[in-house]
Amino acid sequence: VRIRVNETLAERGEFALIDALRSRLPVGRDVELGPGDDAAVIAAPDGRVVATTDVLVEGLHFRRDWSSAYDVGRKAAAQNLADVAAMGARGQALLVGFAAPRDLPVEWALSFADGLADECAVAGASVAGGDVVASRQLVLSITALGTLDGRAPLRRSGARSGDVVAVCGRLGWSAAGWAVFRRGFRSPRAVVDAHRQPAPPYSAGPEAASLGATALIDVSDGLLADLGHVARASGVEIVLDSAAFDLAEPLVTVAAATGEDALTYVLTGGEDHALAATFPAGVELPEHWRVVGRARTGEPQVLVDGELYAGEAGHTHFGND
Amino acid sequence: VRIRVNETLAERGEFALIDALRSRLPVGRDVELGPGDDAAVIAAPDGRVVATTDVLVEGLHFRRDWSSAYDVGRKAAAQNLADVAAMGARGQALLVGFAAPRDLPVEWALSFADGLADECAVAGASVAGGDVVASRQLVLSITALGTLDGRAPLRRSGARSGDVVAVCGRLGWSAAGWAVFRRGFRSPRAVVDAHRQPAPPYSAGPEAASLGATALIDVSDGLLADLGHVARASGVEIVLDSAAFDLAEPLVTVAAATGEDALTYVLTGGEDHALAATFPAGVELPEHWRVVGRARTGEPQVLVDGELYAGEAGHTHFGND
């Protein structure tokens, strides 16, 4: 497909845009009927489908001057596929709502599709359908579908007193990247890239189920906030051991430069889409799962080294939560 | 849940709003795990799931001064559940992305949820999950999931030369209502209500499959435009007989008042979400299916009384399609 330089969505037109997007989005094996009809048909081999939806709004969830269109595509796919993984499921397909200003460059839309496609490839999923409409603000709504392959869904409510708490994936990297951006810098590159493109440990979701996890959650709002959901849903107190966390070198560097605390990034930073699980005590975990605490009888809350953590826990959307 | 008069989303806060919305959205039998975890789990009894997504943008797809929040909820659910029906499937569940300005009254969001719930009840579906975020413009993204209950999906590409073309549901009513609104009027009430709340014939979708339909489509952009999709996907020419259409009294009334043609509303009006199907010749159809034409060997196009129809066919989103 030929693209004129600086061509806008209005100049290209809806149907030509959809054709161009579709040509960039390969359809995988779980999609029995892909884009182009009234609806798609996706395989649900065990007679159930896992489904989740997230909306990303320009200015709130991403900035076009901080992230490329490709980055936003990777991130939009990742945060939804991570929610599927957090049920112990395998991501299969995305449906993508693309509401965009008429003057958006076509190139932005196509690079966004490339980002979606590449992140889908990492997770073994594909784009099965979507909708393209005009809006004043760029709003991306993604629905991810997945399959449990016969396993029971891993809920937030299954943690039991005595379980260990373990995490898999990066924590605090995206928040450190955001701190860098906010100050007008673009390095260290590792955290900047982590902010632009999260790297959820997709296969660790089904793996956690196989290892006997009792609860599983995607760390999207920050570890303390998200483990707080587990604590309340399960009726347990979660106690974390700050010494158990890996304070990676780029986080320490950023914390030193900003006067913040690397541990705060790890405990309260969102959007890395790590997975946090509880497992029965005594479970043998692969190395990429790190035990960072345990669940016990008590108040449904999360403590760090025996106390409530003083740092800010997570972020909210409407300002007074 | 108590609502303060004129309370805004910002005053209520995200989590309290989600709780209030959830209390209005009953979860039905096909939803194995509803809202509140990382993802929902929906039954897929025949090992497949039908999935479709549509985005509604304020000012483009609805106006708050023309439609109540409840109407918008009915319409948003209807247009997605109609897409599921148009595959020959039964709607089961919606996932709802709700991007709204911080100053939106909470009452608007709750009435919207009531509209969603009531339209879901008509179709036998429920709301299984969603996401609530802040945005400048009100953008509603709905994903509908459904099941084929063992039937093959009814695609746009299955029409064969010799098939009859039949429609089920209202045609032109929403367009006539829009013509009334545009001129600043609020009657005839029947077409105004039809514009606010479409009434898709959901059960006619699976019924068409049982009756042996060869192709099926949801009439969302206008009958000529949507049958044009069938003609091109199937490689047939479709010829309609204008005398076969029912020009309902309210359409004739509006056409007389506006100087337009009632047949133009029927042939080009979108958003009623009627169903249009092709069936093998000789099929016996129930009375609510009306035969309006046939498919034949020829150009992949739609003719009315042997000619291309002069009226405008359908609408587009970015302005130059």
PDB file of N, CA and C in Angstrom, chain A residues 31-32 56 64 76 81 101 122 132-133 139 144-145 165 177 180 191 202 208 214 216-217 219 235 243 272 289 301 308:
ATOM      1  N   VAL A  31      -7.912 -17.760  15.130  1.00  0.00           N
ATOM      2  CA  VAL A  31      -8.971 -16.935  14.541  1.00  0.00           C
ATOM      3  C   VAL A  31      -9.595 -17.697  13.374  1.00  0.00           C
ATOM      4  N   GLU A  32     -10.823 -18.182  13.580  1.00  0.00           N
ATOM      5  CA  GLU A  32     -11.481 -18.973  12.539  1.00  0.00           C
ATOM      6  C   GLU A  32     -12.039 -18.073  11.448  1.00  0.00           C
ATOM      7  N   LEU A  56      -7.343   3.402  26.202  1.00  0.00           N
ATOM      8  CA  LEU A  56      -6.174   4.285  26.342  1.00  0.00           C
ATOM      9  C   LEU A  56      -6.503   5.625  25.703  1.00  0.00           C
ATOM     10  N   ARG A  64       1.954  11.530  22.516  1.00  0.00           N
ATOM     11  CA  ARG A  64       2.572  11.310  21.214  1.00  0.00           C
ATOM     12  C   ARG A  64       3.986  11.870  21.148  1.00  0.00           C
ATOM     13  N   ALA A  76      -0.563  -0.827  24.071  1.00  0.00           N
ATOM     14  CA  ALA A  76      -2.012  -1.069  24.095  1.00  0.00           C
ATOM     15  C   ALA A  76      -2.291  -2.567  24.043  1.00  0.00           C
ATOM     16  N   LEU A  81      -3.291  -7.979  26.850  1.00  0.00           N
ATOM     17  CA  LEU A  81      -2.860  -9.377  26.846  1.00  0.00           C
ATOM     18  C   LEU A  81      -2.336  -9.778  28.226  1.00  0.00           C
ATOM     19  N   PRO A 101      -8.502  11.701  15.446  1.00  0.00           N
ATOM     20  CA  PRO A 101      -8.780  12.960  14.753  1.00  0.00           C
ATOM     21  C   PRO A 101      -8.584  12.812  13.241  1.00  0.00           C
ATOM     22  N   VAL A 122       4.470 -11.642  20.042  1.00  0.00           N
ATOM     23  CA  VAL A 122       5.165 -12.067  21.266  1.00  0.00           C
ATOM     24  C   VAL A 122       4.253 -12.960  22.099  1.00  0.00           C
ATOM     25  N   VAL A 132     -12.977   1.724  13.163  1.00  0.00           N
ATOM     26  CA  VAL A 132     -12.244   2.974  12.963  1.00  0.00           C
ATOM     27  C   VAL A 132     -13.254   4.110  12.861  1.00  0.00           C
ATOM     28  N   VAL A 133     -13.157   5.098  13.744  1.00  0.00           N
ATOM     29  CA  VAL A 133     -14.097   6.217  13.731  1.00  0.00           C
ATOM     30  C   VAL A 133     -13.330   7.523  13.950  1.00  0.00           C
ATOM     31  N   VAL A 139      -8.416   8.025  21.014  1.00  0.00           N
ATOM     32  CA  VAL A 139      -8.864   7.081  22.036  1.00  0.00           C
ATOM     33  C   VAL A 139      -8.772   5.669  21.455  1.00  0.00           C
ATOM     34  N   ALA A 144      -9.141  -7.900  24.612  1.00  0.00           N
ATOM     35  CA  ALA A 144      -8.332  -9.101  24.405  1.00  0.00           C
ATOM     36  C   ALA A 144      -9.134 -10.330  24.788  1.00  0.00           C
ATOM     37  N   LEU A 145      -9.024 -11.365  23.964  1.00  0.00           N
ATOM     38  CA  LEU A 145      -9.664 -12.649  24.233  1.00  0.00           C
ATOM     39  C   LEU A 145      -8.585 -13.712  24.408  1.00  0.00           C
ATOM     40  N   VAL A 165       4.022 -15.004  48.476  1.00  0.00           N
ATOM     41  CA  VAL A 165       3.727 -14.040  47.415  1.00  0.00           C
ATOM     42  C   VAL A 165       4.967 -13.958  46.520  1.00  0.00           C
ATOM     43  N   GLY A 177      10.924   5.409  34.138  1.00  0.00           N
ATOM     44  CA  GLY A 177      10.954   6.026  32.813  1.00  0.00           C
ATOM     45  C   GLY A 177      10.082   7.267  32.769  1.00  0.00           C
ATOM     46  N   VAL A 180      11.768  10.145  34.390  1.00  0.00           N
ATOM     47  CA  VAL A 180      12.777  10.701  33.487  1.00  0.00           C
ATOM     48  C   VAL A 180      12.129  11.626  32.453  1.00  0.00           C
ATOM     49  N   VAL A 191      15.052   2.454  31.103  1.00  0.00           N
ATOM     50  CA  VAL A 191      13.754   2.738  31.734  1.00  0.00           C
ATOM     51  C   VAL A 191      12.843   3.516  30.791  1.00  0.00           C
ATOM     52  N   TYR A 202       4.104 -13.023  29.571  1.00  0.00           N
ATOM     53  CA  TYR A 202       2.829 -13.676  29.241  1.00  0.00           C
ATOM     54  C   TYR A 202       2.766 -15.142  29.666  1.00  0.00           C
ATOM     55  N   ALA A 208       1.920 -20.127  36.101  1.00  0.00           N
ATOM     56  CA  ALA A 208       1.510 -19.994  37.503  1.00  0.00           C
ATOM     57  C   ALA A 208       0.371 -20.960  37.819  1.00  0.00           C
ATOM     58  N   THR A 214      -2.585 -19.855  43.802  1.00  0.00           N
ATOM     59  CA  THR A 214      -3.917 -19.708  44.396  1.00  0.00           C
ATOM     60  C   THR A 214      -4.580 -18.398  43.978  1.00  0.00           C
ATOM     61  N   LEU A 216      -3.738 -14.706  41.256  1.00  0.00           N
ATOM     62  CA  LEU A 216      -2.827 -14.091  40.285  1.00  0.00           C
ATOM     63  C   LEU A 216      -3.419 -12.760  39.870  1.00  0.00           C
ATOM     64  N   ILE A 217      -2.536 -11.746  39.713  1.00  0.00           N
ATOM     65  CA  ILE A 217      -3.001 -10.432  39.283  1.00  0.00           C
ATOM     66  C   ILE A 217      -1.917  -9.772  38.424  1.00  0.00           C
ATOM     67  N   VAL A 219       0.129  -6.510  37.490  1.00  0.00           N
ATOM     68  CA  VAL A 219       0.535  -5.295  38.201  1.00  0.00           C
ATOM     69  C   VAL A 219       0.437  -4.110  37.242  1.00  0.00           C
ATOM     70  N   GLY A 235      -9.309 -11.788  51.603  1.00  0.00           N
ATOM     71  CA  GLY A 235      -9.441 -11.699  53.053  1.00  0.00           C
ATOM     72  C   GLY A 235      -8.175 -12.119  53.786  1.00  0.00           C
ATOM     73  N   ALA A 243      13.708  -6.313  51.420  1.00  0.00           N
ATOM     74  CA  ALA A 243      15.036  -6.811  51.035  1.00  0.00           C
ATOM     75  C   ALA A 243      14.956  -7.866  49.932  1.00  0.00           C
ATOM     76  N   ASP A 272       4.085  -1.670  34.278  1.00  0.00           N
ATOM     77  CA  ASP A 272       5.064  -2.646  33.793  1.00  0.00           C
ATOM     78  C   ASP A 272       4.387  -3.962  33.419  1.00  0.00           C
ATOM     79  N   TRP A 289      10.434 -16.461  38.904  1.00  0.00           N
ATOM     80  CA  TRP A 289       9.495 -16.059  39.945  1.00  0.00           C
ATOM     81  C   TRP A 289      10.304 -15.752  41.210  1.00  0.00           C
ATOM     82  N   GLN A 301      -4.904  -5.984  53.964  1.00  0.00           N
ATOM     83  CA  GLN A 301      -4.049  -4.862  53.560  1.00  0.00           C
ATOM     84  C   GLN A 301      -2.668  -5.398  53.217  1.00  0.00           C
ATOM     85  N   LEU A 308       2.593  -0.140  57.100  1.00  0.00           N
ATOM     86  CA  LEU A 308       2.017   0.446  55.891  1.00  0.00           C
ATOM     87  C   LEU A 308       3.085   1.283  55.215  1.00  0.00           C
TER      88      LEU A 308
END
